[in-house]
Coordinates of C-alpha atoms and ligand atoms in Angstrom, one line a residue:
M1 CA -19.3 -74.2 -16.3
S2 CA -21.3 -71.1 -16.8
G3 CA -22.9 -69.9 -20.4
R4 CA -21.3 -66.5 -19.8
D5 CA -18.7 -64.4 -21.8
A6 CA -15.0 -64.8 -20.8
L7 CA -11.8 -62.5 -20.7
L8 CA -8.8 -64.9 -21.3
V9 CA -5.6 -63.7 -19.7
S10 CA -2.4 -65.2 -21.1
V11 CA 0.8 -63.7 -19.4
G12 CA 4.0 -65.4 -20.1
R13 CA 4.1 -69.5 -20.2
S14 CA 2.7 -70.2 -16.7
R15 CA -0.3 -69.9 -14.6
A16 CA 1.4 -68.2 -11.8
E17 CA 2.7 -65.4 -14.0
A18 CA -1.1 -64.6 -14.8
E19 CA -2.4 -64.9 -11.4
P20 CA -2.4 -61.4 -9.9
W21 CA -3.9 -60.2 -13.4
L22 CA -7.0 -63.0 -12.9
A23 CA -7.7 -61.4 -9.7
S24 CA -7.7 -57.7 -11.0
F25 CA -9.8 -58.6 -14.0
A26 CA -12.3 -60.7 -11.8
A27 CA -12.9 -58.0 -9.2
R28 CA -13.9 -55.3 -12.1
L29 CA -15.6 -57.5 -14.5
P30 CA -18.0 -59.6 -12.7
H31 CA -20.4 -60.3 -15.6
L32 CA -17.4 -61.8 -17.1
D33 CA -15.8 -65.5 -16.5
V34 CA -11.9 -64.5 -16.1
A35 CA -9.8 -67.4 -17.1
A36 CA -6.4 -68.0 -17.8
L37 CA -4.9 -69.9 -20.9
G38 CA -5.5 -73.7 -20.3
D39 CA -8.7 -73.5 -18.5
P40 CA -11.7 -75.1 -19.7
V41 CA -13.5 -72.1 -21.1
A42 CA -15.5 -73.1 -24.5
P43 CA -13.8 -70.9 -27.3
E44 CA -16.9 -69.4 -28.5
R45 CA -17.4 -67.6 -25.1
V46 CA -14.3 -65.8 -25.4
R47 CA -14.9 -62.2 -26.0
Y48 CA -11.8 -60.5 -24.8
A49 CA -8.4 -61.4 -24.6
A50 CA -5.5 -59.8 -22.4
A51 CA -2.0 -60.8 -22.9
W52 CA 1.6 -60.6 -22.4
R53 CA 3.9 -62.8 -24.3
H54 CA 1.8 -65.4 -24.7
P55 CA 2.5 -68.3 -26.5
H56 CA 1.7 -68.2 -30.6
G57 CA -1.5 -69.4 -31.5
A58 CA -3.2 -69.2 -28.1
L59 CA -5.6 -66.7 -29.4
A60 CA -6.6 -68.3 -32.9
D61 CA -9.7 -70.3 -33.2
L62 CA -11.8 -68.1 -30.7
P63 CA -15.0 -67.2 -33.0
G64 CA -16.4 -64.8 -30.9
L65 CA -13.3 -62.6 -30.2
R66 CA -14.4 -58.8 -30.1
A67 CA -10.8 -57.4 -28.9
V68 CA -7.3 -58.2 -28.0
F69 CA -5.8 -55.9 -25.1
S70 CA -1.8 -55.8 -24.7
L71 CA -0.9 -55.7 -20.9
G72 CA 1.9 -53.3 -22.2
A73 CA 2.2 -50.4 -24.1
G74 CA 4.1 -52.2 -26.9
V75 CA 2.2 -54.5 -29.0
D76 CA 5.1 -56.3 -31.0
H77 CA 4.7 -59.4 -28.7
L78 CA 1.1 -59.8 -30.1
L79 CA 1.3 -58.9 -34.0
A80 CA 4.4 -61.0 -33.9
D81 CA 1.9 -64.2 -33.6
P82 CA 1.1 -65.1 -37.2
A83 CA -2.0 -67.1 -35.8
L84 CA -3.3 -63.7 -34.2
P85 CA -6.5 -63.5 -36.1
P86 CA -6.8 -60.7 -38.5
G87 CA -9.7 -59.1 -38.4
V88 CA -9.7 -58.2 -34.3
P89 CA -8.8 -55.1 -33.0
V90 CA -5.9 -55.1 -30.8
A91 CA -5.9 -52.1 -27.9
R92 CA -2.7 -51.2 -26.2
V93 CA -1.7 -49.4 -22.9
V94 CA -1.7 -45.8 -22.3
D95 CA -1.8 -45.1 -18.9
P96 CA -0.3 -42.1 -17.0
D97 CA 1.0 -44.0 -14.3
L98 CA 3.3 -46.0 -16.9
T99 CA 4.1 -42.6 -18.7
A100 CA 5.2 -41.1 -15.6
R101 CA 7.8 -44.1 -14.9
M102 CA 9.2 -44.0 -17.8
S103 CA 9.7 -40.4 -17.8
E104 CA 11.3 -41.3 -14.5
W105 CA 13.8 -43.6 -15.9
V106 CA 14.6 -41.7 -18.8
L107 CA 15.3 -38.4 -16.8
L108 CA 17.5 -40.7 -14.1
H109 CA 19.5 -42.1 -16.9
V110 CA 20.1 -38.8 -18.9
L111 CA 21.0 -36.8 -15.8
G112 CA 23.2 -39.7 -14.8
H113 CA 25.6 -39.6 -18.3
H114 CA 25.1 -35.7 -18.0
R115 CA 26.5 -35.4 -14.3
Q116 CA 28.8 -38.3 -14.5
A117 CA 27.2 -41.0 -12.2
R118 CA 29.4 -43.8 -13.4
R119 CA 32.9 -41.7 -13.0
Y120 CA 31.9 -40.5 -9.5
R121 CA 30.8 -44.1 -8.3
R122 CA 34.4 -45.6 -9.4
Q123 CA 35.9 -42.6 -7.9
Q124 CA 34.1 -43.2 -4.4
A125 CA 35.3 -47.0 -4.9
E126 CA 38.8 -45.6 -4.7
S127 CA 38.3 -43.4 -2.0
R128 CA 39.6 -40.7 -4.5
W129 CA 38.3 -36.9 -4.2
A130 CA 38.7 -35.3 -8.0
D131 CA 36.3 -33.0 -9.6
D132 CA 35.7 -32.0 -13.2
P133 CA 35.7 -28.1 -13.8
Y134 CA 34.3 -28.6 -17.2
Q135 CA 31.2 -30.2 -16.7
P136 CA 28.6 -28.6 -19.0
A137 CA 25.4 -27.1 -18.2
A138 CA 22.1 -28.8 -19.2
R139 CA 21.4 -26.4 -21.8
A140 CA 24.9 -27.1 -23.7
V141 CA 23.9 -31.0 -24.0
R142 CA 21.6 -31.9 -27.0
V143 CA 19.3 -34.6 -26.1
G144 CA 17.2 -36.4 -28.9
V145 CA 14.1 -38.4 -28.5
M146 CA 13.2 -41.1 -30.9
G147 CA 10.1 -41.7 -30.9
L148 CA 7.4 -38.8 -30.0
G149 CA 4.5 -40.8 -28.9
V150 CA 2.7 -41.0 -25.6
L151 CA 5.9 -41.9 -24.0
G152 CA 8.4 -40.0 -26.2
I153 CA 6.5 -36.3 -25.7
D154 CA 6.3 -36.8 -22.0
A155 CA 10.2 -37.6 -21.6
A156 CA 10.8 -35.0 -24.2
T157 CA 8.7 -32.5 -22.3
K158 CA 10.1 -33.1 -18.9
L159 CA 13.8 -33.3 -20.0
K160 CA 13.2 -29.6 -21.7
V161 CA 11.9 -28.7 -18.2
V162 CA 15.4 -30.0 -16.6
G163 CA 17.1 -27.7 -19.4
F164 CA 18.2 -29.8 -22.0
D165 CA 18.4 -28.7 -25.4
V166 CA 15.9 -31.6 -26.5
A167 CA 14.9 -32.8 -30.3
G168 CA 12.5 -35.9 -31.3
W169 CA 12.1 -37.7 -34.5
S170 CA 9.0 -39.2 -35.5
R171 CA 7.2 -40.9 -38.4
S172 CA 4.6 -38.4 -39.4
P173 CA 5.6 -34.4 -38.3
R174 CA 4.8 -33.7 -35.0
D175 CA 4.6 -30.1 -33.1
V176 CA 5.6 -30.2 -29.6
P177 CA 6.3 -26.8 -27.6
G178 CA 9.9 -26.3 -27.1
I179 CA 11.1 -29.3 -28.8
A180 CA 12.6 -29.1 -32.3
C181 CA 11.0 -31.9 -34.2
F182 CA 12.4 -34.1 -37.1
A183 CA 10.2 -36.4 -39.0
G184 CA 10.8 -39.5 -41.3
A185 CA 13.7 -40.6 -43.1
E186 CA 14.4 -37.2 -44.7
G187 CA 14.5 -35.7 -41.3
L188 CA 16.9 -38.5 -39.6
D189 CA 20.3 -37.2 -40.4
A190 CA 19.7 -33.9 -39.1
F191 CA 18.5 -35.3 -35.7
L192 CA 21.3 -37.5 -35.1
R193 CA 23.6 -34.8 -36.1
R194 CA 22.5 -32.4 -33.1
T195 CA 22.2 -35.5 -30.6
D196 CA 24.7 -36.2 -27.9
I197 CA 22.3 -38.4 -25.6
L198 CA 20.1 -40.7 -28.0
V199 CA 16.8 -41.6 -25.8
V200 CA 15.1 -44.4 -28.2
L201 CA 11.4 -44.5 -27.2
L202 CA 10.5 -46.4 -30.6
P203 CA 8.0 -49.5 -31.1
L204 CA 9.5 -52.4 -32.8
T205 CA 7.9 -52.6 -36.0
P206 CA 9.6 -54.2 -39.3
D207 CA 10.9 -50.5 -40.4
T208 CA 12.5 -50.3 -37.0
A209 CA 13.8 -53.6 -36.4
G210 CA 17.7 -52.9 -36.3
M211 CA 17.9 -49.7 -36.9
L212 CA 20.2 -48.7 -33.9
D213 CA 23.3 -50.0 -36.1
A214 CA 27.1 -48.9 -36.5
A215 CA 25.7 -46.8 -39.7
L216 CA 23.4 -44.5 -37.3
F217 CA 25.7 -44.5 -34.5
A218 CA 28.2 -42.9 -36.9
K219 CA 26.0 -39.9 -37.8
L220 CA 25.6 -38.6 -33.9
A221 CA 27.4 -35.4 -32.9
R222 CA 30.8 -35.7 -32.5
D223 CA 31.5 -32.3 -31.5
G224 CA 29.3 -32.9 -27.8
R225 CA 30.4 -31.9 -24.0
L226 CA 30.3 -35.4 -23.0
G227 CA 33.1 -36.7 -24.7
G228 CA 31.0 -38.6 -27.4
P229 CA 27.2 -39.9 -27.9
V230 CA 25.5 -41.6 -25.4
L231 CA 23.0 -44.1 -26.7
I232 CA 19.7 -44.5 -23.7
N233 CA 17.5 -47.5 -25.3
A234 CA 14.2 -48.3 -23.5
G235 CA 12.0 -49.2 -26.6
R236 CA 12.9 -52.7 -27.7
G237 CA 15.7 -55.0 -28.0
G238 CA 14.9 -55.9 -31.5
L239 CA 15.9 -52.1 -32.1
Q240 CA 19.5 -52.4 -31.6
R241 CA 22.7 -54.3 -32.8
E242 CA 24.4 -55.3 -29.6
A243 CA 27.4 -56.2 -31.5
D244 CA 27.4 -52.6 -32.9
I245 CA 27.2 -51.1 -29.5
L246 CA 29.9 -53.2 -28.2
R247 CA 32.0 -52.2 -30.9
G248 CA 30.9 -48.5 -30.9
L249 CA 31.6 -48.3 -27.2
D250 CA 35.3 -49.9 -27.4
D251 CA 36.0 -47.7 -31.1
G252 CA 34.7 -44.5 -29.6
T253 CA 31.9 -44.3 -31.5
L254 CA 29.9 -44.3 -28.6
A255 CA 30.9 -43.2 -25.2
A256 CA 28.0 -44.8 -23.1
A257 CA 24.8 -47.1 -23.2
T258 CA 21.9 -47.4 -20.9
L259 CA 19.9 -50.2 -21.8
D260 CA 16.7 -51.6 -20.2
V261 CA 15.9 -53.8 -23.5
F262 CA 17.7 -56.5 -25.3
E263 CA 17.7 -58.6 -28.2
R264 CA 17.2 -61.4 -26.0
E265 CA 15.8 -61.3 -22.6
P266 CA 16.3 -62.0 -20.1
L267 CA 20.1 -60.9 -21.2
E268 CA 22.2 -63.7 -21.4
R269 CA 24.8 -63.8 -18.4
E270 CA 27.5 -64.6 -21.0
S271 CA 26.7 -61.1 -22.4
P272 CA 29.6 -58.7 -22.2
L273 CA 27.3 -55.8 -21.9
W274 CA 27.0 -56.7 -18.2
R275 CA 30.4 -56.1 -17.5
H276 CA 31.4 -53.4 -19.9
P277 CA 32.4 -50.5 -18.0
A278 CA 30.7 -47.9 -20.4
V279 CA 27.0 -49.9 -20.0
T280 CA 24.5 -49.6 -17.1
V281 CA 21.8 -52.4 -17.7
T282 CA 18.3 -52.5 -16.3
P283 CA 16.2 -55.2 -16.5
H284 CA 13.0 -54.1 -18.7
N285 CA 11.7 -52.5 -16.1
A286 CA 11.8 -49.1 -17.1
A287 CA 8.0 -49.0 -16.9
L288 CA 6.3 -51.9 -15.6
S289 CA 2.4 -52.0 -15.9
D290 CA 1.1 -52.4 -12.8
P291 CA -1.8 -55.0 -12.4
E292 CA -4.1 -52.4 -10.7
A293 CA -3.8 -49.6 -13.1
V294 CA -4.0 -51.6 -16.1
A295 CA -6.6 -53.8 -15.1
D296 CA -8.7 -50.4 -14.3
L297 CA -7.9 -49.3 -17.9
I298 CA -8.4 -52.5 -19.6
A299 CA -11.9 -53.2 -17.7
G300 CA -13.0 -49.8 -18.7
Q301 CA -12.2 -50.5 -22.5
I302 CA -14.2 -53.5 -22.1
V303 CA -17.1 -51.9 -20.7
A304 CA -17.0 -49.1 -23.2
L305 CA -17.1 -51.2 -25.8
E306 CA -20.2 -53.0 -24.6
R307 CA -21.9 -49.8 -24.7
G308 CA -21.2 -49.6 -28.1
E309 CA -18.4 -47.1 -27.5
P310 CA -15.3 -47.4 -30.1
L311 CA -12.3 -49.0 -29.0
R312 CA -9.8 -46.5 -27.1
H313 CA -6.2 -47.1 -27.5
A314 CA -6.5 -49.2 -30.6
V315 CA -3.2 -49.8 -32.7
D316 CA -3.1 -49.3 -36.6
R317 CA -2.4 -53.2 -37.5
A318 CA -1.4 -52.2 -41.1
R319 CA 1.3 -49.7 -39.1
N320 CA 2.5 -52.1 -36.4
Y321 CA 2.0 -49.8 -34.1
Ligands
LIG401 P1 3.4 -44.9 -29.4 O1 2.7 -45.5 -30.5 O2 2.8 -43.6 -28.5 O3 4.4 -43.9 -30.0 C1 5.6 -44.2 -31.1 C2 6.3 -43.1 -31.6 O4 7.1 -43.9 -32.5 C3 5.4 -42.2 -32.4 O5 6.3 -41.1 -32.4 C4 5.9 -42.7 -33.9 O6 5.8 -42.0 -34.7 C5 7.1 -43.4 -33.8 N1 7.4 -44.3 -34.5 C6 7.0 -45.2 -35.1 N2 7.6 -45.8 -36.2 C7 8.5 -44.8 -36.6 C8 9.5 -44.9 -37.7 N3 9.4 -46.2 -38.8 N4 10.2 -44.3 -37.9 C9 9.9 -42.7 -36.9 N5 9.4 -42.7 -35.8 C10 8.3 -43.8 -35.7 O7 4.0 -45.4 -28.3 P2 4.5 -45.1 -26.9 O8 5.5 -43.8 -27.1 O9 3.4 -45.7 -26.3 O10 5.8 -46.3 -26.8 C11 6.8 -46.7 -27.4 C12 7.5 -47.8 -26.9 O11 8.2 -47.9 -25.9 C13 6.6 -48.9 -27.1 O12 6.2 -49.6 -28.3 C14 7.6 -50.0 -26.4 O13 8.1 -50.6 -27.4 C15 8.4 -49.5 -25.4 N6 7.8 -49.6 -24.1 C16 9.5 -49.7 -23.1 C17 8.9 -49.9 -22.1 C18 10.0 -50.8 -20.8 O14 9.6 -50.9 -19.6 N7 11.3 -50.7 -21.3 C19 7.3 -49.6 -21.5 C20 6.3 -49.1 -22.1 C21 6.9 -49.4 -23.7 P3 4.2 -41.0 -35.2 O15 4.1 -39.9 -34.1 O16 4.6 -40.5 -36.4 O17 3.1 -42.1 -35.3
LIG402 C1 5.4 -52.4 -22.3 C2 6.7 -52.9 -21.9 O1 5.7 -52.4 -23.8 O2 6.5 -53.0 -20.3 O3 4.6 -51.7 -21.8 O4 7.7 -53.2 -22.5

């Protein structure tokens, strides 16, 4: 084995999952050995790690580790590892390709609820020609985006361009042109009260875990034009209480839901969410990380670090995102 610095890549549980990433990194970082978890690389040679849902403990005992890169925008999968070395900086993906994909998904599903896509699919299956003369204009539909970060701001801005009446909610106060901004626990109720379609793009942290529950759904607007509030979650499954979503859909607290993320993934075949007529399920693919784009980003970050520049897109480990 060489004595060169190494990048350790850990994706899921098998080497096969890591394969496309290994090739992408090796092509961009010829001065490093690019190793998969389990490859024979001396721990002290590992300077960098790039990980997505790695086995907990796999990044411990690497004395030369300078930075850990998430292969996605979220870092909850890394920070949940109690053995993640405490002093090592963690960076996440901020990539225009990923951001654009997420906004496409959000627009698709907000427009689908607004223009009653499920209803017309059902009618077509029944060969039934029936119109709804009371469809509201986009400007009469209030969309609330939870999380005004990289993804939330892009989605909110594009929803505004379509014509929706858009608000956003974040931890600290934000000023986004054209968007009514609310912040913190003190701003949450007012934000929910004016929301017909709730779009969730929050990270999973100890503060946000489980917050999409019955109490929150009960605070959404009851006077909207869609026959009841709609939930759209592409943040993380750990944000939501699925039993409360199902109860809310059945008792009318919620009119419909589109979910890309789940308490347990893959969503179990037995989950009633698959079959509920008011639920749309997508398989955690609202915004996939493209190995080429993300390898470009991370390779650029490593080269910049080696030039002595600060790590870009580092997360605040005390804040958990
Ligand atoms: P950012 O870190 O850029 O933004 C996070 C936003 O959430 C910020 O506005 C932040 O507030 C807000 N926030 C965090 N904690 C709280 C809180 N306790 N109360 C209120 N607001 C809070 O993240 P991104 O926009 O890049 O990504 C968001 C999440 O989307 C990721 O963490 C990931 O979980 C998910 N994701 C899902 C994908 C999918 O395919 N389903 C793909 C990519 C990402 P503030 O502005 O004050 O910091
Ligand atoms: C991400 C994701 O965080 O794909 O990037 O969920």
